[in-house]
Coordinates of N, CA and C in Angstrom, one line a residue:
Chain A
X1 N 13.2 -9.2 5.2 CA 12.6 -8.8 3.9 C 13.0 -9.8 2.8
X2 N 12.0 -10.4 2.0 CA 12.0 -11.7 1.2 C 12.9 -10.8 0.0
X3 N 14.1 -11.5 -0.5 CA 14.5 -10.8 -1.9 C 14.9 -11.7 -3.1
X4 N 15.0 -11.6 -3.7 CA 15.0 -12.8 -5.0 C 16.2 -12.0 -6.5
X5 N 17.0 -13.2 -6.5 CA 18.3 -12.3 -7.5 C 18.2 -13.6 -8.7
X6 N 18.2 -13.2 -9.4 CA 18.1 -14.1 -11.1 C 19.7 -14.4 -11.0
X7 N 20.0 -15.5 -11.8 CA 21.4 -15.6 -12.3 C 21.1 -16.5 -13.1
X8 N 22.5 -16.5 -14.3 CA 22.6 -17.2 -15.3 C 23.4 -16.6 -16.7
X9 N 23.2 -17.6 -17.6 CA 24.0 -16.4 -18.9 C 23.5 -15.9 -19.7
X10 N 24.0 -14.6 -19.9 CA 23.5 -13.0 -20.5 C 22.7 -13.3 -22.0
X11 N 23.3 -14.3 -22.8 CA 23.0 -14.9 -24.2 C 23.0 -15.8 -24.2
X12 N 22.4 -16.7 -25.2 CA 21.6 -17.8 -25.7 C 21.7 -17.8 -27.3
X13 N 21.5 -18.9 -28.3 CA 21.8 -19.3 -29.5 C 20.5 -19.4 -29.8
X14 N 20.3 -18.8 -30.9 CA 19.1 -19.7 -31.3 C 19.0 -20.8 -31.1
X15 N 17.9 -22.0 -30.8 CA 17.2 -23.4 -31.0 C 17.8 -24.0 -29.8
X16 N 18.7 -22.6 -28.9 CA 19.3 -23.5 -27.6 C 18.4 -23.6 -26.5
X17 N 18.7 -23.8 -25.4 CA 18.2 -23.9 -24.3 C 18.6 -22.9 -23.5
X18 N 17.5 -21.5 -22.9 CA 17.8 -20.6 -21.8 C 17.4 -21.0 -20.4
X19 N 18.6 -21.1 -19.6 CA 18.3 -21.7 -18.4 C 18.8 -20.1 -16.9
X20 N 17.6 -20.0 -16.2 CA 18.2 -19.3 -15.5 C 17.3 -19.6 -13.9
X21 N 18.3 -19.3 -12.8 CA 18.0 -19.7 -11.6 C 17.2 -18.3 -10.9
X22 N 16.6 -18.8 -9.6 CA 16.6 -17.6 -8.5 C 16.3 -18.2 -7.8
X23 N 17.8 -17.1 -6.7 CA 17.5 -17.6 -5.1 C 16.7 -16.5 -4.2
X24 N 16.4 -17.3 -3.3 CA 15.6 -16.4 -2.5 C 16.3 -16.2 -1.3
X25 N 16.4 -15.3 -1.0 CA 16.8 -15.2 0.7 C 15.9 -14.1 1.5
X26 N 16.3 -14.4 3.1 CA 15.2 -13.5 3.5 C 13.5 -14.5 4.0
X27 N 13.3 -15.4 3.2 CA 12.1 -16.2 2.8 C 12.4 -17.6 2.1
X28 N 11.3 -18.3 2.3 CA 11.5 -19.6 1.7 C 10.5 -20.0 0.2
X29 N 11.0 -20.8 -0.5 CA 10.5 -21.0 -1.6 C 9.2 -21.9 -1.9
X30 N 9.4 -22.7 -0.2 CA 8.5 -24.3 -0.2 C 6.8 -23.2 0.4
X31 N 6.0 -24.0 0.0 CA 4.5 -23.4 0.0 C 4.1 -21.9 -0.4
X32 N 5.0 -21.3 -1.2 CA 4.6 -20.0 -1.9 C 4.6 -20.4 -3.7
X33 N 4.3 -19.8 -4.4 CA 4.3 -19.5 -5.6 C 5.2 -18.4 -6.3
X34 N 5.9 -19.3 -6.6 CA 7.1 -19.3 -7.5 C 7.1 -18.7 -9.0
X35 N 7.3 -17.4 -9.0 CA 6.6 -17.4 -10.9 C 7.9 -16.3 -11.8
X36 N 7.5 -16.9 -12.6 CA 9.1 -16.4 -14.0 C 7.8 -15.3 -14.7
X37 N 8.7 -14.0 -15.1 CA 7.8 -13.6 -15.8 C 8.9 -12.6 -16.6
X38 N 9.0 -12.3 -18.0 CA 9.3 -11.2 -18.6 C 9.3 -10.3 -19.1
X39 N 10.0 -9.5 -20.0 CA 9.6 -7.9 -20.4 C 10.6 -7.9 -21.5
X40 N 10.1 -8.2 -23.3 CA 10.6 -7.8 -24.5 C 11.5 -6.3 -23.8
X41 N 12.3 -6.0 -24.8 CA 12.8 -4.4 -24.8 C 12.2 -3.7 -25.0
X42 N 11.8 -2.5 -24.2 CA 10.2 -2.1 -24.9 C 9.0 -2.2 -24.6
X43 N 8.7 -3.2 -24.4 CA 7.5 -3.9 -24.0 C 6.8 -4.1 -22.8
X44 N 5.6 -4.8 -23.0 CA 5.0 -5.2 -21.6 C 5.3 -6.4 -20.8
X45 N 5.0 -6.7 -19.8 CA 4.8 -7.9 -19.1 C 4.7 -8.9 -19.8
X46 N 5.4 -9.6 -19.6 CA 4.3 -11.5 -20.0 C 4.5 -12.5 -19.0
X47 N 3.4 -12.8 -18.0 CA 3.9 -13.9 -17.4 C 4.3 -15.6 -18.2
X48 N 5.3 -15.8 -17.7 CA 5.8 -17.1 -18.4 C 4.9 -18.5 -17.3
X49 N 4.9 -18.3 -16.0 CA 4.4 -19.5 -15.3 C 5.3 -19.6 -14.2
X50 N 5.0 -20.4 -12.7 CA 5.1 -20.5 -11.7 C 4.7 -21.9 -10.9
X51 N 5.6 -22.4 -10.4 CA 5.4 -23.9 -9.2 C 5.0 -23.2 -8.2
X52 N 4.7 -24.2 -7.3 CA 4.3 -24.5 -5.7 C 4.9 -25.6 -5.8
X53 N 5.5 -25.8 -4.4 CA 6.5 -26.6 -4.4 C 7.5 -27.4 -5.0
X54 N 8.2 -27.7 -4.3 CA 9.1 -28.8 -5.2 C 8.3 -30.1 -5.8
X55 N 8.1 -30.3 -7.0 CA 7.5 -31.9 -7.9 C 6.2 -31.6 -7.6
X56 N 6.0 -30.2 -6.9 CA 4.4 -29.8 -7.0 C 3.7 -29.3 -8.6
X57 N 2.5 -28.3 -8.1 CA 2.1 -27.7 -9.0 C 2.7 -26.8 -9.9
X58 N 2.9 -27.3 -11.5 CA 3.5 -25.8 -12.0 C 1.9 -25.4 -12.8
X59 N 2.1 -24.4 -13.7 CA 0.8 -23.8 -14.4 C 2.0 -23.0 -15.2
X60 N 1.9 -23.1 -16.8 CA 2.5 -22.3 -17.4 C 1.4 -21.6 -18.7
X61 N 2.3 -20.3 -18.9 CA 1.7 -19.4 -20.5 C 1.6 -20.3 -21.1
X62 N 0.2 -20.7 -21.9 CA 0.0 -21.6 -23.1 C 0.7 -21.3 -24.3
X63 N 0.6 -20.4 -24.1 CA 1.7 -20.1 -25.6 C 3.3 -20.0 -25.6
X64 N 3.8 -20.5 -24.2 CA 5.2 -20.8 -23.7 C 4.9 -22.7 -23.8
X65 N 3.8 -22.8 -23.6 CA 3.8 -24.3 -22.2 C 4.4 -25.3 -23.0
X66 N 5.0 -25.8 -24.7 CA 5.6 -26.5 -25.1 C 7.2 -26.3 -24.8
X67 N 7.3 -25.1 -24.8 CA 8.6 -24.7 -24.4 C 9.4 -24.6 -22.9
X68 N 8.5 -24.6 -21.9 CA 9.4 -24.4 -20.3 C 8.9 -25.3 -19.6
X69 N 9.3 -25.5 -18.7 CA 9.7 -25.9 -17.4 C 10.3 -25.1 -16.4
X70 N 9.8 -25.0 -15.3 CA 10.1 -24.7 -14.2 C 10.4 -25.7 -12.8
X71 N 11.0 -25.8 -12.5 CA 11.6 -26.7 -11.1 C 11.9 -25.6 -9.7
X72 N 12.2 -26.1 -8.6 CA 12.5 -26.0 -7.9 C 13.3 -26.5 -7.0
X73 N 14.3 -26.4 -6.2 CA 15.3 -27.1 -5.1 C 15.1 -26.4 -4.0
X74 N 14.4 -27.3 -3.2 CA 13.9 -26.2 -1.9 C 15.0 -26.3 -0.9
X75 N 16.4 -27.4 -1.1 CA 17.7 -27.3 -0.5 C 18.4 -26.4 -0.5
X76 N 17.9 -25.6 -1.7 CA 18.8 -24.1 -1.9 C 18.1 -23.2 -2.2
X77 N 17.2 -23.4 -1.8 CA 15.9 -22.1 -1.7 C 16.2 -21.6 -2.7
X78 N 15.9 -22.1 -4.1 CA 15.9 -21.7 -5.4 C 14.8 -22.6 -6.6
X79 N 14.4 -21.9 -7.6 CA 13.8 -22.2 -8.2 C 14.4 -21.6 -9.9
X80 N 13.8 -22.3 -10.5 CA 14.5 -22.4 -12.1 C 13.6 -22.5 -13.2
X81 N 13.9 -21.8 -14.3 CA 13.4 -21.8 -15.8 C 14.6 -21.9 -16.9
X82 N 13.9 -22.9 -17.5 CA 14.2 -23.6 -18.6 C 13.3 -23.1 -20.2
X83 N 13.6 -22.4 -21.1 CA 13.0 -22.4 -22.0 C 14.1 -22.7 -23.0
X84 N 13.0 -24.1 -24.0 CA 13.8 -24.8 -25.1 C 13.7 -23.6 -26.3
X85 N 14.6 -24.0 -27.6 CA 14.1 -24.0 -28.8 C 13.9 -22.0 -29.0
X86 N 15.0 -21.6 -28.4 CA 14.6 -19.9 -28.5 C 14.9 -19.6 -29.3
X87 N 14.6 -18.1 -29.6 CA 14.4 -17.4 -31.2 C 14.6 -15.9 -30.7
X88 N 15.0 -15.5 -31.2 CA 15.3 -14.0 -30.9 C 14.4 -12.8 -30.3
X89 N 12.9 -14.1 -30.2 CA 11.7 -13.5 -30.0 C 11.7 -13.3 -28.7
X90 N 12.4 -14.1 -28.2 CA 12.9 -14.7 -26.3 C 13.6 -13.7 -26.1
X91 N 14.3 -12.3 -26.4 CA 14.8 -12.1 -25.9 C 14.1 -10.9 -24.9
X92 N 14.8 -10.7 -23.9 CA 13.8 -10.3 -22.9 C 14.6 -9.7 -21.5
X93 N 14.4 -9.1 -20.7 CA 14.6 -9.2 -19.6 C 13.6 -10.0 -18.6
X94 N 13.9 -10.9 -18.2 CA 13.3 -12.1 -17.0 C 13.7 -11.9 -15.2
X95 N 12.4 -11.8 -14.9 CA 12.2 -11.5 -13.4 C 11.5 -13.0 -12.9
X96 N 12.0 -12.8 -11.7 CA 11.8 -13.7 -10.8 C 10.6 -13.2 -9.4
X97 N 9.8 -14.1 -9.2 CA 8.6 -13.0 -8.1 C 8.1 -14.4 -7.4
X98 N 7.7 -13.5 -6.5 CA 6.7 -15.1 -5.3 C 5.8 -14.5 -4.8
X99 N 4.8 -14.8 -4.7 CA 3.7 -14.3 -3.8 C 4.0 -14.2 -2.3
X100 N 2.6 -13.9 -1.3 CA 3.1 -14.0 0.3 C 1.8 -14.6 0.6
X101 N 1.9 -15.0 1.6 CA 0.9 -15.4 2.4 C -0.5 -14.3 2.4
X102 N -1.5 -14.9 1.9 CA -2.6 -14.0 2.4 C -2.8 -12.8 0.7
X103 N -1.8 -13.2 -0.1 CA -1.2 -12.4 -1.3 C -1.7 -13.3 -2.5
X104 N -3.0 -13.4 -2.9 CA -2.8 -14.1 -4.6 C -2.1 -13.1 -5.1
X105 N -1.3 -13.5 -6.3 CA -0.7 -12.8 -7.1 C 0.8 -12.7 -6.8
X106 N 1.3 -11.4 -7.1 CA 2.9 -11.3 -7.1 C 2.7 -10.4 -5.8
X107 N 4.2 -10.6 -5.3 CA 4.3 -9.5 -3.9 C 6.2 -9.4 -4.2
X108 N 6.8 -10.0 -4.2 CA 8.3 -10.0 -4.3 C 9.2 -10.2 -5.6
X109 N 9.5 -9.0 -6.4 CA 10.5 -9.6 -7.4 C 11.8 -9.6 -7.7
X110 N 12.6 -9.8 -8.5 CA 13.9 -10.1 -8.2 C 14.2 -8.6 -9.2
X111 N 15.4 -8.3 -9.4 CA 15.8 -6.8 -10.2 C 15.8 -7.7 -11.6
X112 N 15.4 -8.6 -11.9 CA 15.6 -9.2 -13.8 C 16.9 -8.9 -13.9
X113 N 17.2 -10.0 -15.2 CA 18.2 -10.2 -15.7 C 18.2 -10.4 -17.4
X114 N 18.3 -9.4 -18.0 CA 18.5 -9.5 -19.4 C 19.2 -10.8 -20.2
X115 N 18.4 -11.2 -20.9 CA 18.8 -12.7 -21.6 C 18.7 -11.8 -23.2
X116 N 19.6 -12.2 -23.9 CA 19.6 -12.1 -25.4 C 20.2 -13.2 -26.5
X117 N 19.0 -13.3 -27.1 CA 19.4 -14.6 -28.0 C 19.9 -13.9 -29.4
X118 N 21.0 -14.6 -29.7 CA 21.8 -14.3 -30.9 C 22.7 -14.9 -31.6
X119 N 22.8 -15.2 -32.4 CA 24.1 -16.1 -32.9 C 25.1 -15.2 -33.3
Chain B
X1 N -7.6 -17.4 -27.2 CA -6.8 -16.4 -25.9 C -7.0 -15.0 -25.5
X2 N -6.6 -15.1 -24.3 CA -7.2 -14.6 -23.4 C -6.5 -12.8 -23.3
X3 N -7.3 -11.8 -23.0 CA -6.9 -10.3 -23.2 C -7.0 -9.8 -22.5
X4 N -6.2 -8.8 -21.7 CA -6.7 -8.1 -20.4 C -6.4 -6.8 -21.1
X5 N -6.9 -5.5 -21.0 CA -6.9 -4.4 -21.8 C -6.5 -2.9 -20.8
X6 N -6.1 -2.6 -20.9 CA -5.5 -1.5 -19.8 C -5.4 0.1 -21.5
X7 N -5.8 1.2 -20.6 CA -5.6 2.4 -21.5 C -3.8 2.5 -22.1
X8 N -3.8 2.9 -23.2 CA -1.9 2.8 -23.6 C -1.4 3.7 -22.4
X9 N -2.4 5.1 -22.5 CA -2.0 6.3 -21.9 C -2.9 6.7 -21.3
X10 N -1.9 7.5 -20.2 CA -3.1 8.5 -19.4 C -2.3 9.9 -18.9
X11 N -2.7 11.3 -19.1 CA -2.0 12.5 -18.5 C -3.1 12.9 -17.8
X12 N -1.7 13.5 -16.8 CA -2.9 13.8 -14.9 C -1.9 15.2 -14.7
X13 N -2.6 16.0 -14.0 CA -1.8 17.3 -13.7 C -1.3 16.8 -12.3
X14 N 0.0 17.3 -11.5 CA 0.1 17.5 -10.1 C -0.6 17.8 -9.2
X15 N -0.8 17.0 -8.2 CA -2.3 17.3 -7.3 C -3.6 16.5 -7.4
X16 N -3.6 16.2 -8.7 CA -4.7 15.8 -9.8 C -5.6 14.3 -9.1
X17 N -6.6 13.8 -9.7 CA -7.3 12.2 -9.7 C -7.0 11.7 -11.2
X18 N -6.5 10.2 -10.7 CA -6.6 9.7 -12.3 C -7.3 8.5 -11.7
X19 N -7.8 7.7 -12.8 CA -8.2 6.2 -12.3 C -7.9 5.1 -14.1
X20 N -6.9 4.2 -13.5 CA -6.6 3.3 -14.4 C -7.7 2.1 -14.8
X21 N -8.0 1.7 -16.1 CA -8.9 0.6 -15.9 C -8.1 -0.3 -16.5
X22 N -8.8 -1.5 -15.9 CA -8.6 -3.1 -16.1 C -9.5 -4.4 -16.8
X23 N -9.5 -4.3 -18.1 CA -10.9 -5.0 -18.6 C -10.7 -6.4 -19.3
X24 N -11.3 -7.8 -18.9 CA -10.8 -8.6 -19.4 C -12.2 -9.1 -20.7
X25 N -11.3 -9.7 -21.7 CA -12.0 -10.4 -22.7 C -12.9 -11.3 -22.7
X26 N -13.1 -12.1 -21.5 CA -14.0 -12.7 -20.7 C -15.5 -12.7 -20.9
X27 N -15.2 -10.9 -19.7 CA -16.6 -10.1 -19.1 C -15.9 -9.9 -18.2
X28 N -16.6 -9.3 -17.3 CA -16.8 -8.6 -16.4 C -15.9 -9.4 -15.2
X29 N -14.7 -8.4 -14.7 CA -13.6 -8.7 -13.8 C -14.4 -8.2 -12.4
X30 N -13.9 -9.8 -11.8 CA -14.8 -9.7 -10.3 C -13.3 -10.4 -9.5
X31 N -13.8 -10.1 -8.0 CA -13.0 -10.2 -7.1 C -11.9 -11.7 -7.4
X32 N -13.2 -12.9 -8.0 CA -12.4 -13.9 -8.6 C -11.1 -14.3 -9.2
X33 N -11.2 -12.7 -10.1 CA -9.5 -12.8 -10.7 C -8.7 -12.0 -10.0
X34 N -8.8 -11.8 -8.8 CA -7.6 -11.7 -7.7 C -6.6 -9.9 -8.4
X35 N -7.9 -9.3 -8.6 CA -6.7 -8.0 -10.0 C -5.3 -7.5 -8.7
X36 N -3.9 -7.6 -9.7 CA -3.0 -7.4 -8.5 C -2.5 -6.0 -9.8
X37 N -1.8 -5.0 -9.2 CA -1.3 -3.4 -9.9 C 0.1 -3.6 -9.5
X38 N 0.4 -2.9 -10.8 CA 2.5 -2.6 -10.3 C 2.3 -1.4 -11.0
X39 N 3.2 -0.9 -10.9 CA 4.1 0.4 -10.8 C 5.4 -0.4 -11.1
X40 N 6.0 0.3 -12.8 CA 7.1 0.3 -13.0 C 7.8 1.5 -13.7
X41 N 9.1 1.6 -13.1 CA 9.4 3.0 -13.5 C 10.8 2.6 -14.3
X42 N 11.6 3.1 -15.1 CA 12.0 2.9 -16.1 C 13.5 2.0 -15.4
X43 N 13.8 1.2 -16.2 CA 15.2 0.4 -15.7 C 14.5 0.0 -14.4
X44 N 13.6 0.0 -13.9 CA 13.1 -1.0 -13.0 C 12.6 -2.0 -12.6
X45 N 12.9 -3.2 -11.5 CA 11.6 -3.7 -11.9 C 10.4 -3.5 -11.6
X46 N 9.3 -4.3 -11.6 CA 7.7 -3.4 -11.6 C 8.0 -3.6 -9.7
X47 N 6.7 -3.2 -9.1 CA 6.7 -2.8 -8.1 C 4.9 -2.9 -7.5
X48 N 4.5 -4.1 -6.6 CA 3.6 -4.3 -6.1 C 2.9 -3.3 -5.2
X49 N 1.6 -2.9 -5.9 CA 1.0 -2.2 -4.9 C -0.4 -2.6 -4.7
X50 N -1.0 -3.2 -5.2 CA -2.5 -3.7 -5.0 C -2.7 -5.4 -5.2
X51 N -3.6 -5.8 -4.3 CA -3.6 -6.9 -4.0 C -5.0 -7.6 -3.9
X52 N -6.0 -8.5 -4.6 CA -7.0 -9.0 -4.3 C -7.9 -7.6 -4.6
X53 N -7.8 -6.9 -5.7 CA -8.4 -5.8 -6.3 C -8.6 -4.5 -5.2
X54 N -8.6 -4.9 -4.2 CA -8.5 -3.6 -3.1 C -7.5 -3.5 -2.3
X55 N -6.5 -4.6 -2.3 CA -5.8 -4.6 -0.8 C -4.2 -4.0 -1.3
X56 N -3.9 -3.2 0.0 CA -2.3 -2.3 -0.4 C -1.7 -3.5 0.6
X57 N -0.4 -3.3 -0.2 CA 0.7 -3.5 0.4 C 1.1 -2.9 1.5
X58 N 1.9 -3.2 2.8 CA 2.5 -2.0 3.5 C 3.4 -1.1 2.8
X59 N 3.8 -0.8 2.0 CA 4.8 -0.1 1.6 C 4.2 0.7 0.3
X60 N 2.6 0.7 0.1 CA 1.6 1.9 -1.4 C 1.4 2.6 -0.4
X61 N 1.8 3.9 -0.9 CA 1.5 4.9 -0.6 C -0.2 5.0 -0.9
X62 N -0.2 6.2 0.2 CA -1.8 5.8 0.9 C -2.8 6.8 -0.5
X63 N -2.0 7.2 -1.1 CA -2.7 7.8 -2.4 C -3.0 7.0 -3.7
X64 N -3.0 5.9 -3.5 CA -3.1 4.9 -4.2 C -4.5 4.0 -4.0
X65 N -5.8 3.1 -4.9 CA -6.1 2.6 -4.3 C -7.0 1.7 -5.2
X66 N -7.3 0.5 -5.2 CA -7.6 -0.2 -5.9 C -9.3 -0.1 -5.5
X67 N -10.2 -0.8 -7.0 CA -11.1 -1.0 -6.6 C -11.7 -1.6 -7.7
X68 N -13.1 -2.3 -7.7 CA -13.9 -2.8 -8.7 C -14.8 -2.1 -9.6
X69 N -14.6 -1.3 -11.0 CA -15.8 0.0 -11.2 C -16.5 -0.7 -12.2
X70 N -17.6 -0.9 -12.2 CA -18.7 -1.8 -13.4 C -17.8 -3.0 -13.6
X71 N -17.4 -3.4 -14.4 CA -17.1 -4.3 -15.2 C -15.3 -4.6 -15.4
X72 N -14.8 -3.4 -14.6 CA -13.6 -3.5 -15.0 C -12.8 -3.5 -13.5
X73 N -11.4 -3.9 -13.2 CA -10.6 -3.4 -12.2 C -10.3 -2.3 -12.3
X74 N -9.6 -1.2 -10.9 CA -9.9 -0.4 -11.3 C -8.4 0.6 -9.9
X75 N -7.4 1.6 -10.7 CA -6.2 1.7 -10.0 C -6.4 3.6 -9.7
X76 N -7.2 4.2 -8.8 CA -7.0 5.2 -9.0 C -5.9 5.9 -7.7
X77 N -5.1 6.7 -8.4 CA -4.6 7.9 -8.3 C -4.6 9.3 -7.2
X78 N -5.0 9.3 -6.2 CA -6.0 11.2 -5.6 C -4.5 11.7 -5.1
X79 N -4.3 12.8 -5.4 CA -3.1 13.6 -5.2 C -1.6 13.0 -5.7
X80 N -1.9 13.0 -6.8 CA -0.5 13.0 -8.1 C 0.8 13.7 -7.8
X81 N 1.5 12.8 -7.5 CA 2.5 13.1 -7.2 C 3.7 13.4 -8.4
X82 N 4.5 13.8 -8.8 CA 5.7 14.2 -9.8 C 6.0 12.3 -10.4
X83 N 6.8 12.1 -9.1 CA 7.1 10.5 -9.1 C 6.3 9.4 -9.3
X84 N 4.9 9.9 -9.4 CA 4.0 8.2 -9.5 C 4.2 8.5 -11.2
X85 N 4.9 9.5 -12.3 CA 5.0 8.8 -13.7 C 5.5 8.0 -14.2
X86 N 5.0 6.9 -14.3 CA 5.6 5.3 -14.7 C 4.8 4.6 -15.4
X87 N 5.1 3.7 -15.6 CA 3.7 2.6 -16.2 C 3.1 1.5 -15.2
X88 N 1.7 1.8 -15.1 CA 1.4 0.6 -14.3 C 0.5 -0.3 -15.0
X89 N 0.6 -2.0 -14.6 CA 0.2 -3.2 -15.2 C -0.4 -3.9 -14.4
X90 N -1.9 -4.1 -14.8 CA -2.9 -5.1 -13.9 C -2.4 -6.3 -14.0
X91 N -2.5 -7.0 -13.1 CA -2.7 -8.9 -13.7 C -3.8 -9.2 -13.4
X92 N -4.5 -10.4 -13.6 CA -5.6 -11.0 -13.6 C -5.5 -12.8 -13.5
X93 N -6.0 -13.3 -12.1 CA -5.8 -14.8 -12.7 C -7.3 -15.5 -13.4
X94 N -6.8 -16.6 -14.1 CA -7.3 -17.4 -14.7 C -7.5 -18.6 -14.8
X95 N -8.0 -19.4 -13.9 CA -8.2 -20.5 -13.4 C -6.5 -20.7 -13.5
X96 N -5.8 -20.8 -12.4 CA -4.3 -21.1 -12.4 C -3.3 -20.6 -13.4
X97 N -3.8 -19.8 -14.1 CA -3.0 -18.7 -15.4 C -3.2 -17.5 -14.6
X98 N -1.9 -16.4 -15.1 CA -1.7 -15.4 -14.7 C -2.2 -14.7 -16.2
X99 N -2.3 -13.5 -16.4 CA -2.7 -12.3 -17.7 C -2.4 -10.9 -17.4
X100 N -1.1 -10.3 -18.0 CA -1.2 -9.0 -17.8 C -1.6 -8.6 -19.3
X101 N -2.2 -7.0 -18.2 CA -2.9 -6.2 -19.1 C -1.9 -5.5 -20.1
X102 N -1.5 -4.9 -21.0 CA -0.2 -4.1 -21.7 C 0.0 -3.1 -20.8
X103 N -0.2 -2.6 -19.7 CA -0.2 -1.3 -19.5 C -1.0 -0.1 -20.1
X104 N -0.1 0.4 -18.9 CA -0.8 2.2 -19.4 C 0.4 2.9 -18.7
X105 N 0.6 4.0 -19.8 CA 1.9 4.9 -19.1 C 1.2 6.4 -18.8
X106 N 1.6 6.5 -17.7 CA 1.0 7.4 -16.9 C 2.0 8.5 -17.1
X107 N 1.5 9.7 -17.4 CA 2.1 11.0 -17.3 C 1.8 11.9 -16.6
X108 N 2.3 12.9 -15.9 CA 2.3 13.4 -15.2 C 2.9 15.1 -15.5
X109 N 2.0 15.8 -15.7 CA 2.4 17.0 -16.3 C 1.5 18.4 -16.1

């Protein structure tokens, strides 16, 4: 069974950089779709964006896409989000998901991981 | 930019049919935007049950079931269970963009 766990730190500064990983085990990261997505307190969904492969395809939220980057290390069956320049608007809990074979869309997510920006 | 519209709310008695809709800003949601359904229940995270606008998971319960109605995606419900009260969230792609809908919180009463 494919499972996927977020890690990283709980809080972030304003105008800093939130950086958070997910590994996958169970399943591999190389030729699936890789996607970040989170949930304000309260709130609904927003997908943030998602690679295929490593230095492959990313596609991000236009209204994120100045701010993230997503990568991948398929040596540690992990992939990563980077969002610059946060604002307390970022704060969120952030999930980690992959599709499957034969699956557009999401099929596997991680339990999220609450990020809070604050000075 | 782009809107995908889902009901805020919906109440269903036990036993009951509901059917969720999924409508994008567009026009008319076709098999093209791939509509995928979660089910999230509180402190959780969401939870995949429809896939390619009709297709289940092995693990959606067989009372669950996706489909295309006019114009919209479409998540109904036949024998309501206590437990399916949660919120569930369409997505929709977009030429290589994902779009969720806000939800709809589903009651059960």
């Amino acid at each position: 069974q494919v499972q996927l766990q977020e890690s990283g730190p709980g809080q972030a500064k304003p105008s800093e950089t939130l950086s958070l990983t997910c590994s996958v085990s169970g399943g591999s990261v190389s030729n699936y779709y890789c996607s970040w997505i989170r949930q304000p307190p309260g709130k609904g969904l927003e997908w943030i964006g998602y690679i295929y492969n490593s230095g492959g395809t990313t596609n991000y939220n236009p209204s994120l896409k100045s701010r993230v980057t997503i990568s991948m290390d398929t040596s540690k069956n992990q992939f990563s989000l980077k969002l610059s320049s946060v604002t307390a608007a970022d704060t969120a809990v952030y999930y980690c998901a992959r599709d499957d074979i034969g699956v557009s869309g999401i099929m596997y997510w991680g339990q999220g991981t609450l990020v809070t920006v604050s000075s | 930019q782009t809107v995908v519209t889902q009901e805020p709310s919906l109440t269903v008695s036990p036993g009951g049919t509901v059917t969720l809709t999924c409508a994008s800003s567009t026009g008319a949601v076709t098999s093209n935007y791939h509509p995928n359904w979660f089910q999230q229940k509180p402190g959780q995270a969401p939870r995949a049950l429809i896939f390619g606008a009709i297709n289940k998971h092995s693990w959606t319960p067989a009372r669950f079931s996706g489909s295309l109605l006019g114009d919209k995606a479409a998540l109904t419900l036949s024998g309501v269970q206590p437990e399916d009260e949660a919120e569930y969230y369409c997505l929709l792609h977009y030429g290589g963009a994902w779009v969720f809908g806000g939800g709809t919180k589903l009651t059960v009463l």
